[in-house]
PDB file of C-alpha atoms in Angstrom:
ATOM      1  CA  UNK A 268       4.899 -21.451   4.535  1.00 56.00           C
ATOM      2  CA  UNK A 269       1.866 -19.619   5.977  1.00 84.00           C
ATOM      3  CA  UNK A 270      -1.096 -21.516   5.555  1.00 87.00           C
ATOM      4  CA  UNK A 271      -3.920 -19.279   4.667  1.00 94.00           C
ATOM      5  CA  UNK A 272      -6.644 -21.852   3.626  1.00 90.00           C
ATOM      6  CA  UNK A 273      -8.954 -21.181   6.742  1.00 93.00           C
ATOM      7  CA  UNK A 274     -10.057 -17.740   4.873  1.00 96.00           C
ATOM      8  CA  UNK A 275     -12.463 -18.281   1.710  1.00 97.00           C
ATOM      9  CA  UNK A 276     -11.359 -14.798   0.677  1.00 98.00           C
ATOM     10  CA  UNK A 277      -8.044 -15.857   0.272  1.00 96.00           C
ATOM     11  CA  UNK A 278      -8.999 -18.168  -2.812  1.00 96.00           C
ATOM     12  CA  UNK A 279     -10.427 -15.354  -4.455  1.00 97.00           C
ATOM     13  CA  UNK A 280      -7.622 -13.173  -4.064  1.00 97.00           C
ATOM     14  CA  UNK A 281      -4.368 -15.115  -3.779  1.00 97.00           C
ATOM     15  CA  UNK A 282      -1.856 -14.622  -1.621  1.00 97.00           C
ATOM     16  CA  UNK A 283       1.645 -13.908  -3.182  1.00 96.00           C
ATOM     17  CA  UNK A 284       3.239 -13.631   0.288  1.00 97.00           C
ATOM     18  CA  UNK A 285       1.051 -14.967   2.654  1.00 96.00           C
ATOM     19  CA  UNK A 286       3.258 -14.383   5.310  1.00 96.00           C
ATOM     20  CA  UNK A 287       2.646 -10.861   5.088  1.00 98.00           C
ATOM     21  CA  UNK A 288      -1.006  -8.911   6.694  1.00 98.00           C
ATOM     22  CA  UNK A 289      -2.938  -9.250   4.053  1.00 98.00           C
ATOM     23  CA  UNK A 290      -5.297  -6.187   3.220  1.00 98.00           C
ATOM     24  CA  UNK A 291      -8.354  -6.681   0.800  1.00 98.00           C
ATOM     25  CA  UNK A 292      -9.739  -2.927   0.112  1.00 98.00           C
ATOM     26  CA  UNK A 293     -10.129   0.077  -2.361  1.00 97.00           C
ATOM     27  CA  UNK A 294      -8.749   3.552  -2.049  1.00 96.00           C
ATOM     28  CA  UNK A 295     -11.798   5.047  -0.483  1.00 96.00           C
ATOM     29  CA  UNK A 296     -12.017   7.209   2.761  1.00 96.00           C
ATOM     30  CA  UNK A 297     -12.617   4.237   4.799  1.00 95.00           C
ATOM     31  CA  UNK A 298     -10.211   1.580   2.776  1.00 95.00           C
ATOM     32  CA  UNK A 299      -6.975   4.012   2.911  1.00 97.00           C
ATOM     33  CA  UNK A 300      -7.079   4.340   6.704  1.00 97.00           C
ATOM     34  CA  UNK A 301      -5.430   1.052   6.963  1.00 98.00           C
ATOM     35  CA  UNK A 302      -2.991   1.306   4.027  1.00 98.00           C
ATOM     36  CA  UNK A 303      -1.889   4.737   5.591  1.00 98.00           C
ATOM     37  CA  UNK A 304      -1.811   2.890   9.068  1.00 98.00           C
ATOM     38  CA  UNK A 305       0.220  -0.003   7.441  1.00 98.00           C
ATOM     39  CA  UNK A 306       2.485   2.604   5.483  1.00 98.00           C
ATOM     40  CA  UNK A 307       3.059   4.486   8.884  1.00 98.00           C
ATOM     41  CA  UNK A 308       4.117   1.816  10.806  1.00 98.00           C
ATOM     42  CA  UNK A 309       6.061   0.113   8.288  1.00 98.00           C
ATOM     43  CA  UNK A 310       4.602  -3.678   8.618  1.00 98.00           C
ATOM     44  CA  UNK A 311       5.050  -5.842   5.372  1.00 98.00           C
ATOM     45  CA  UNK A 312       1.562  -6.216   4.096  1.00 98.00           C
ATOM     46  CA  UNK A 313       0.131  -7.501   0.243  1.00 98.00           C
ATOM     47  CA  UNK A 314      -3.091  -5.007  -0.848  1.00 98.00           C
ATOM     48  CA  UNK A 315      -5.491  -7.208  -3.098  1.00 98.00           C
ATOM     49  CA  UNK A 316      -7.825  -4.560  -4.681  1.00 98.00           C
ATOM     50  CA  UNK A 317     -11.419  -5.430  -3.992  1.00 98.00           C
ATOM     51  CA  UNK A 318     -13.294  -3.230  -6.377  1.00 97.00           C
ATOM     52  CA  UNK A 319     -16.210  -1.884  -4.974  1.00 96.00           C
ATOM     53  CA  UNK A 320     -17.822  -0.361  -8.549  1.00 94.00           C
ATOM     54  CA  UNK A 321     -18.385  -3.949  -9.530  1.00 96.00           C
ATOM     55  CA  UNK A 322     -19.475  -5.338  -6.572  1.00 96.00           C
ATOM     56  CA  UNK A 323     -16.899  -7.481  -5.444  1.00 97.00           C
ATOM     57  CA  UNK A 324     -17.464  -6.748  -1.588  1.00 98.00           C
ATOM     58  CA  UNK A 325     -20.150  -8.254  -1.899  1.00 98.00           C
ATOM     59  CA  UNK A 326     -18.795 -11.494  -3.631  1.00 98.00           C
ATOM     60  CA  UNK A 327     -19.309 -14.779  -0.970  1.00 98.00           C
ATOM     61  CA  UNK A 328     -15.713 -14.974  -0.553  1.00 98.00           C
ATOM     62  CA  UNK A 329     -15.503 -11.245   0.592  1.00 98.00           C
ATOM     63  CA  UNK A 330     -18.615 -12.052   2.833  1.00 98.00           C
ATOM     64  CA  UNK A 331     -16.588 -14.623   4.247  1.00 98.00           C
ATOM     65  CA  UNK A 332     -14.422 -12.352   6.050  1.00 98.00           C
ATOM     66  CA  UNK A 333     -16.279  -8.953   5.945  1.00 97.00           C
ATOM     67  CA  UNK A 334     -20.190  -9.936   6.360  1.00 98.00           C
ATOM     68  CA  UNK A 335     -21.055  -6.183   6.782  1.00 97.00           C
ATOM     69  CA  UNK A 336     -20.287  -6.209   3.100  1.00 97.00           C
ATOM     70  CA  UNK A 337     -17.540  -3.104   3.128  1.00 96.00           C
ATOM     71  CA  UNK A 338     -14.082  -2.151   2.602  1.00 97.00           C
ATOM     72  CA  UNK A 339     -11.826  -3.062   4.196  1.00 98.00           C
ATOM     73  CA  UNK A 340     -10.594  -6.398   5.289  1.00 98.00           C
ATOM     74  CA  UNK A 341      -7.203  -7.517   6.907  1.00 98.00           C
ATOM     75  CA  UNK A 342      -5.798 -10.857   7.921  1.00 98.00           C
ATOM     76  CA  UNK A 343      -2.933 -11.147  10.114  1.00 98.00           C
ATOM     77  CA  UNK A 344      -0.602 -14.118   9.470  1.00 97.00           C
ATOM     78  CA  UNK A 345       1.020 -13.544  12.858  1.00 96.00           C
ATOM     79  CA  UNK A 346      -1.602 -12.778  15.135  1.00 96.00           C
ATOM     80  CA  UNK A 347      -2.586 -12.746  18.787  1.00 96.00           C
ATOM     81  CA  UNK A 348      -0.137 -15.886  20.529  1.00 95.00           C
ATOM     82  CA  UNK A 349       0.808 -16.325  16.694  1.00 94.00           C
ATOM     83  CA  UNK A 350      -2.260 -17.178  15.366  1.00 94.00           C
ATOM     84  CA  UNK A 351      -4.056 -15.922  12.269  1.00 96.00           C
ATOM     85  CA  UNK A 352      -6.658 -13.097  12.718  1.00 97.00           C
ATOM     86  CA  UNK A 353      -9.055 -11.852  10.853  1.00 98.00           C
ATOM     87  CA  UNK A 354     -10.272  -8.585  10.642  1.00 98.00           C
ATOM     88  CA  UNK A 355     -13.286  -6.247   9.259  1.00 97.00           C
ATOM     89  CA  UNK A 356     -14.438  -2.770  10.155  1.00 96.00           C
ATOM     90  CA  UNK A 357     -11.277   0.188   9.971  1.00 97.00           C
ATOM     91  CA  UNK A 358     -11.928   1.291  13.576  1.00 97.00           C
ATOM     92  CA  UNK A 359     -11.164  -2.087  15.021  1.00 97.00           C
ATOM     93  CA  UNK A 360      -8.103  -2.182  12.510  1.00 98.00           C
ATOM     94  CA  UNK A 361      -6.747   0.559  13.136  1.00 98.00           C
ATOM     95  CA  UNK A 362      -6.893  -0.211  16.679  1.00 98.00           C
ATOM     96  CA  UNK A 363      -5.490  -3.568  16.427  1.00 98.00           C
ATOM     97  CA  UNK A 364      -2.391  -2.492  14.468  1.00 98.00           C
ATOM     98  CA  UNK A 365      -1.536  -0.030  16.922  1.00 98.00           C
ATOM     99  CA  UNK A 366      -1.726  -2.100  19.951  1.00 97.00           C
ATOM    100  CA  UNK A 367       0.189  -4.914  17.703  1.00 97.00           C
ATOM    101  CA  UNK A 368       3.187  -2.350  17.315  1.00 98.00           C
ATOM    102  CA  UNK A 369       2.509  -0.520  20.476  1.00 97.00           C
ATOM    103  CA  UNK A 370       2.132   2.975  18.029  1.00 98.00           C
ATOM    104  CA  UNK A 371       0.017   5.516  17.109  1.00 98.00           C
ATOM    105  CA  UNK A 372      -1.738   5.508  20.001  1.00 98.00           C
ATOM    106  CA  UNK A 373      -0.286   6.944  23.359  1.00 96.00           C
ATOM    107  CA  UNK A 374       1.145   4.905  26.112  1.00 95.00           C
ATOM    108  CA  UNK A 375      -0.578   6.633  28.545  1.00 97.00           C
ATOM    109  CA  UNK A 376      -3.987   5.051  29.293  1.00 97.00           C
ATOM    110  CA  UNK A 377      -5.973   8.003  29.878  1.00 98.00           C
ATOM    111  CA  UNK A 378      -4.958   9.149  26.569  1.00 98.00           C
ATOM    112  CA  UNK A 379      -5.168   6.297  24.917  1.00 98.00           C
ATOM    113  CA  UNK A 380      -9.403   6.294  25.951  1.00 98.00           C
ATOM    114  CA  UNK A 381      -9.301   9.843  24.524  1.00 98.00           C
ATOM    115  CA  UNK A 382      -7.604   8.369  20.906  1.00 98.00           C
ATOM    116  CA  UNK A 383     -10.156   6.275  21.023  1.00 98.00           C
ATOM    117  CA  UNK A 384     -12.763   8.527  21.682  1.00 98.00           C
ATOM    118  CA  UNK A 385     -12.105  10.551  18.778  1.00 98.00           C
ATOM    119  CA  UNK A 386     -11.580   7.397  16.044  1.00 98.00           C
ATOM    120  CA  UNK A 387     -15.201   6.739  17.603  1.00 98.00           C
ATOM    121  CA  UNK A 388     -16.455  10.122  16.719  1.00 98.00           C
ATOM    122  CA  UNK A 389     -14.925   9.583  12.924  1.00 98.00           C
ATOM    123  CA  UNK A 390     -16.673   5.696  12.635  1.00 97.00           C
ATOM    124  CA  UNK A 391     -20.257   7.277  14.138  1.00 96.00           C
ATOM    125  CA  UNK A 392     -20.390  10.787  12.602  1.00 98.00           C
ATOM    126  CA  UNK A 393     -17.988  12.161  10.176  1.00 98.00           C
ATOM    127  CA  UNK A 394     -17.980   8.748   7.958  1.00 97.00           C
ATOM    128  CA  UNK A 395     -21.240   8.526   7.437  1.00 97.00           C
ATOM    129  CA  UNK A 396     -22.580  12.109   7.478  1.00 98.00           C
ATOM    130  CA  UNK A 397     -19.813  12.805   4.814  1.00 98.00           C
ATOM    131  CA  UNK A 398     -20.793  10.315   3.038  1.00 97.00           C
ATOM    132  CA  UNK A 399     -24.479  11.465   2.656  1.00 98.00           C
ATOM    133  CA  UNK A 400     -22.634  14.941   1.154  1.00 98.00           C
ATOM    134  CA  UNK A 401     -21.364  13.130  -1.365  1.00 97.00           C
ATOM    135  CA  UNK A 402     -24.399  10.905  -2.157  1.00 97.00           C
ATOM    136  CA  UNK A 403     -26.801  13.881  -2.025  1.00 98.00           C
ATOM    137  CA  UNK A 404     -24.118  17.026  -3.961  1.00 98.00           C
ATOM    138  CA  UNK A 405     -22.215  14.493  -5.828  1.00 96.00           C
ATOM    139  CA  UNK A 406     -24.018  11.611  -6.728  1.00 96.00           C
ATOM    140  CA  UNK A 407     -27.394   9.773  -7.689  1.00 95.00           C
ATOM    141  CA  UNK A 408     -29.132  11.583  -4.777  1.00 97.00           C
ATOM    142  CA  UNK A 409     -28.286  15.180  -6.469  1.00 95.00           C
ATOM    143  CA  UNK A 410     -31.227  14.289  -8.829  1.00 95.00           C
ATOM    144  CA  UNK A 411     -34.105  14.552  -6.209  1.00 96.00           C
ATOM    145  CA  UNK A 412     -35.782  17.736  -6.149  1.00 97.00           C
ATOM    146  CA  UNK A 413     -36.204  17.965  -2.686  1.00 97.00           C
ATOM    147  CA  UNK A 414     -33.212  19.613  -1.331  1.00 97.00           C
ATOM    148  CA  UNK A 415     -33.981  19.294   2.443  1.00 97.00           C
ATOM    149  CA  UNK A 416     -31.737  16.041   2.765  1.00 97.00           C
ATOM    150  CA  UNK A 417     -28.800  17.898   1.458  1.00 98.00           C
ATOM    151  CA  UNK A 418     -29.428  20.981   3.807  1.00 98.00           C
ATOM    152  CA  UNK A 419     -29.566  18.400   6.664  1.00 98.00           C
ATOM    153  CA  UNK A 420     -26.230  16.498   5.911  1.00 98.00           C
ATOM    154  CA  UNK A 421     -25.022  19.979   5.044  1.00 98.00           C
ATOM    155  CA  UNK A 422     -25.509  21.500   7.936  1.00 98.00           C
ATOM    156  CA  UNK A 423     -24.146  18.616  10.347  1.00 98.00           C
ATOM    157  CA  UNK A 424     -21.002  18.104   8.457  1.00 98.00           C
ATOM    158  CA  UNK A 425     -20.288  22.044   9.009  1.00 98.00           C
ATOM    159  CA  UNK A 426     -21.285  21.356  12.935  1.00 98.00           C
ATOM    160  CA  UNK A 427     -18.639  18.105  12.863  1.00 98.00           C
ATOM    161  CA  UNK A 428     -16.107  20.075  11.157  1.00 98.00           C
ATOM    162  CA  UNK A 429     -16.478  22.710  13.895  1.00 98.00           C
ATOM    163  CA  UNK A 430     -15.913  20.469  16.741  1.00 98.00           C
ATOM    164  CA  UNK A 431     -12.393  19.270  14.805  1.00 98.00           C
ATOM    165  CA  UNK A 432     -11.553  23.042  14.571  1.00 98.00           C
ATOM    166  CA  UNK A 433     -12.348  23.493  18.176  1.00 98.00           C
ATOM    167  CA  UNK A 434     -10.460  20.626  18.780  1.00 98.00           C
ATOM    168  CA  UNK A 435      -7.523  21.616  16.547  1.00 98.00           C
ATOM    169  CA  UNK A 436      -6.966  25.303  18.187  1.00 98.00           C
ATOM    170  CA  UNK A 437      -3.447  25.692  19.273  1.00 97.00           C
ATOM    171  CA  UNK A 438      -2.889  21.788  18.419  1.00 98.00           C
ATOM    172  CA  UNK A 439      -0.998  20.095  15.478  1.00 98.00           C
ATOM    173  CA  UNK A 440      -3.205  17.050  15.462  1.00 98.00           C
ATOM    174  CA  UNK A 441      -5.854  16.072  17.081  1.00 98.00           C
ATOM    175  CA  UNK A 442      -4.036  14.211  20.182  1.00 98.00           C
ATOM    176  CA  UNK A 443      -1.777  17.484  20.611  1.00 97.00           C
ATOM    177  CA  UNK A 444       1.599  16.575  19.130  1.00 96.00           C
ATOM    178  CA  UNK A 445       0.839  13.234  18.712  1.00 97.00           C
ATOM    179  CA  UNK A 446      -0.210  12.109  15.124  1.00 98.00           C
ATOM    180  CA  UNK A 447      -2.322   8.863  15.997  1.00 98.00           C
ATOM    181  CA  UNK A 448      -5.097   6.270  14.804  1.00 98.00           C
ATOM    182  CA  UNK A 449      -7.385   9.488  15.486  1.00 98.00           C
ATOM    183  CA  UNK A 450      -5.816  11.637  12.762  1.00 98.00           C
ATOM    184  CA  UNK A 451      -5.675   8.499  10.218  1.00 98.00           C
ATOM    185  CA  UNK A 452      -9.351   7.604  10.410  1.00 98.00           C
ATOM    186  CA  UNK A 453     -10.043  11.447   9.473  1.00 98.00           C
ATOM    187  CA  UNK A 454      -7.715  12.565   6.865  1.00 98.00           C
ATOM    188  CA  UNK A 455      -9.282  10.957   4.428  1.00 97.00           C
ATOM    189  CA  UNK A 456     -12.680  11.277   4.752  1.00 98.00           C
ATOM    190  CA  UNK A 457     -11.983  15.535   5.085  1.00 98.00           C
ATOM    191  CA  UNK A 458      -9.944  15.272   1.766  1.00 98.00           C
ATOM    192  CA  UNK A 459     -12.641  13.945   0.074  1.00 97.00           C
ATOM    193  CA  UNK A 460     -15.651  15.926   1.185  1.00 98.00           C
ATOM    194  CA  UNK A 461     -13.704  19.356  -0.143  1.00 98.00           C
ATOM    195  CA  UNK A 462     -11.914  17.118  -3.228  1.00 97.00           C
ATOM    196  CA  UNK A 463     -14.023  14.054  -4.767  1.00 96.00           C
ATOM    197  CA  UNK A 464     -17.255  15.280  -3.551  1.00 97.00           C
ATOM    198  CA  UNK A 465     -16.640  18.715  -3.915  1.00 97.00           C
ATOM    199  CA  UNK A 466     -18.229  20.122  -1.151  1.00 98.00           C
ATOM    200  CA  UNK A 467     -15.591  22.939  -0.229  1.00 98.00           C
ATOM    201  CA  UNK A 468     -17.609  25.401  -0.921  1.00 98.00           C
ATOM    202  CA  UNK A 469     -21.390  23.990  -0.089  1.00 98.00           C
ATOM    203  CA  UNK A 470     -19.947  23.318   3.656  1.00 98.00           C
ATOM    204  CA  UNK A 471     -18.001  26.908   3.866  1.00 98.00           C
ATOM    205  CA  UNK A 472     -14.201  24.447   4.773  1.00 98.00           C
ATOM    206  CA  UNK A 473     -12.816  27.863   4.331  1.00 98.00           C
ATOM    207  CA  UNK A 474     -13.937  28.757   7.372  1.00 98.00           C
ATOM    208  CA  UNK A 475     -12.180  26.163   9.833  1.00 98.00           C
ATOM    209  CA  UNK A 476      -8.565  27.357   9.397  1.00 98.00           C
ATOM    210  CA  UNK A 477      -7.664  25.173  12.090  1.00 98.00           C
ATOM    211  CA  UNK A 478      -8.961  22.005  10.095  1.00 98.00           C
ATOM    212  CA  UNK A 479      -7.647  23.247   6.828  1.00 98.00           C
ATOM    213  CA  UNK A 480      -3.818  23.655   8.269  1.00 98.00           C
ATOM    214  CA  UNK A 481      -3.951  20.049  10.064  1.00 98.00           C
ATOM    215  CA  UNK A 482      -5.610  18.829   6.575  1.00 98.00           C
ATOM    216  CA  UNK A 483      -2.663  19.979   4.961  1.00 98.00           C
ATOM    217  CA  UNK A 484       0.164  18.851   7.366  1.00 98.00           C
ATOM    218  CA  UNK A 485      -1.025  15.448   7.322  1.00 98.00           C
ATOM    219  CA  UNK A 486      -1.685  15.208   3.508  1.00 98.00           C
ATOM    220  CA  UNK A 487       2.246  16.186   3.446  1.00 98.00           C
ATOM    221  CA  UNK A 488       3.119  13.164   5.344  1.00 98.00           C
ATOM    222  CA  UNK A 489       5.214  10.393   2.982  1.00 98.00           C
ATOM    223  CA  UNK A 490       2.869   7.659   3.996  1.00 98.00           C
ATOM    224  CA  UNK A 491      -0.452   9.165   3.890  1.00 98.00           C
ATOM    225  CA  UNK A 492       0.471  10.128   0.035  1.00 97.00           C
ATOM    226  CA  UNK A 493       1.209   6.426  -0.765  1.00 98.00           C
ATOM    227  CA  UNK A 494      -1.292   4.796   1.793  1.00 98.00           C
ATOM    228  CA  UNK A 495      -4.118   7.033  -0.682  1.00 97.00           C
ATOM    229  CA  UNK A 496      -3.454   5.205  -3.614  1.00 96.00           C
ATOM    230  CA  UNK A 497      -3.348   1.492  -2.168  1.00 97.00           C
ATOM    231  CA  UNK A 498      -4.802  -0.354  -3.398  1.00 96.00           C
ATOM    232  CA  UNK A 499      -3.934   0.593  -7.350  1.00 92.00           C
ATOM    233  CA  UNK A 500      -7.269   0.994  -8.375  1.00 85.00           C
ATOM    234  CA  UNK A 501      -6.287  -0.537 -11.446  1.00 68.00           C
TER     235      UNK A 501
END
């Protein structure tokens, strides 16, 4: 049997199959990345809800693995030469699972540095400029009079959500016809700017047809509709 008992987290959050990737997250932007990735490439994996509302990410066990403090976390039973790996930040996940499986990301080198490229873009703008939508429209930071923070975040996530409909003209995802790691890392965090934090209207989404049909073709895709419920939030 796999022999897990190297990774604190894994005390915390047993393993029922430990010879199986083992994903610790919550079914946020940045936690269903991976269980779309995992449900795309169709790698046995056990998702151990780490529930972010009461703080568990930040639980010394969690810390263990993740020391940034966020969803998600993966270990790989069967990693590099057969060795356990583990994981933290989605980017780096992603990437690992497709070189792992040789998928999702092109063969072709040059491409491959332009998949990259764009999952880059997602980690270093659209994550965390979408998230300041939601904190400022949605959340606790709706309260503060001052509304030039939400103009700001505003008006850059309708500038990043023009350079994906510039991208998107005359393509069916954002690597031309093939649906990689790039696509993943976005879907998710677009769905939730114009659903949870209901910012359709604030950012004008309307306006990026482009963005809105790729939106829609990948939110049709088997795996992204199950990957955005793992983990059961419970």
């Amino acid at each position: 049997m796999t022999d897990l008992s190297a990774f604190p987290i894994a005390t915390r959050w047993p393993a029922s199959h430990p010879d199986r990737i083992q994903l610790y997250s919550f079914p946020t932007p940045n936690g269903v990345k991976v269980s779309i990735a995992l449900e795309e490439l169709g790698l046995p994996y056990e998702a151990h809800a780490v529930n972010i509302g009461k703080k568990e990410s930040w639980t010394p066990e969690f810390l263990s693995l993740n020391p940034n403090g966020k969803i998600p976390a993966m270990i790989d039973p069967d990693g590099p030469g057969g060795r356990p790996i583990g994981l933290f930040e989605s980017g780096a996940i992603l990437l690992y699972l497709s070189d792992k499986t040789g998928k999702l990301v092109p063969a072709d080198p040059v491409r491959r540095y332009e998949t990259i490229q764009w999952v880059f873009f997602q980690m270093a703008s659209i994550g965390p400029i979408f998230g300041q939508v939601g904190f400022f429209h949605k959340f606790a930071g709706r309260e503060i009079a001052d509304k030039r923070p939400l103009a700001r975040y505003r008006d850059e996530s309708r500038r990043l959500i023009g350079v994906l409909e510039t991208r998107l003209k005359g393509r069916s995802w954002i690597m031309d016809d093939d649906y990689t790691i790039a696509d993943i890392s976005m879907l998710g965090w677009v769905r939730n700017l114009i659903g949870f934090y209901e910012a359709r209207e604030l950012v004008g989404f309307d306006d990026f047809r482009h963005v809105a049909a790729w939106l829609e073709r990948g939110l049709a895709r088997p795996a992204v509709q199950k990957g955005l419920s793992i983990p059961a939030r419970g």
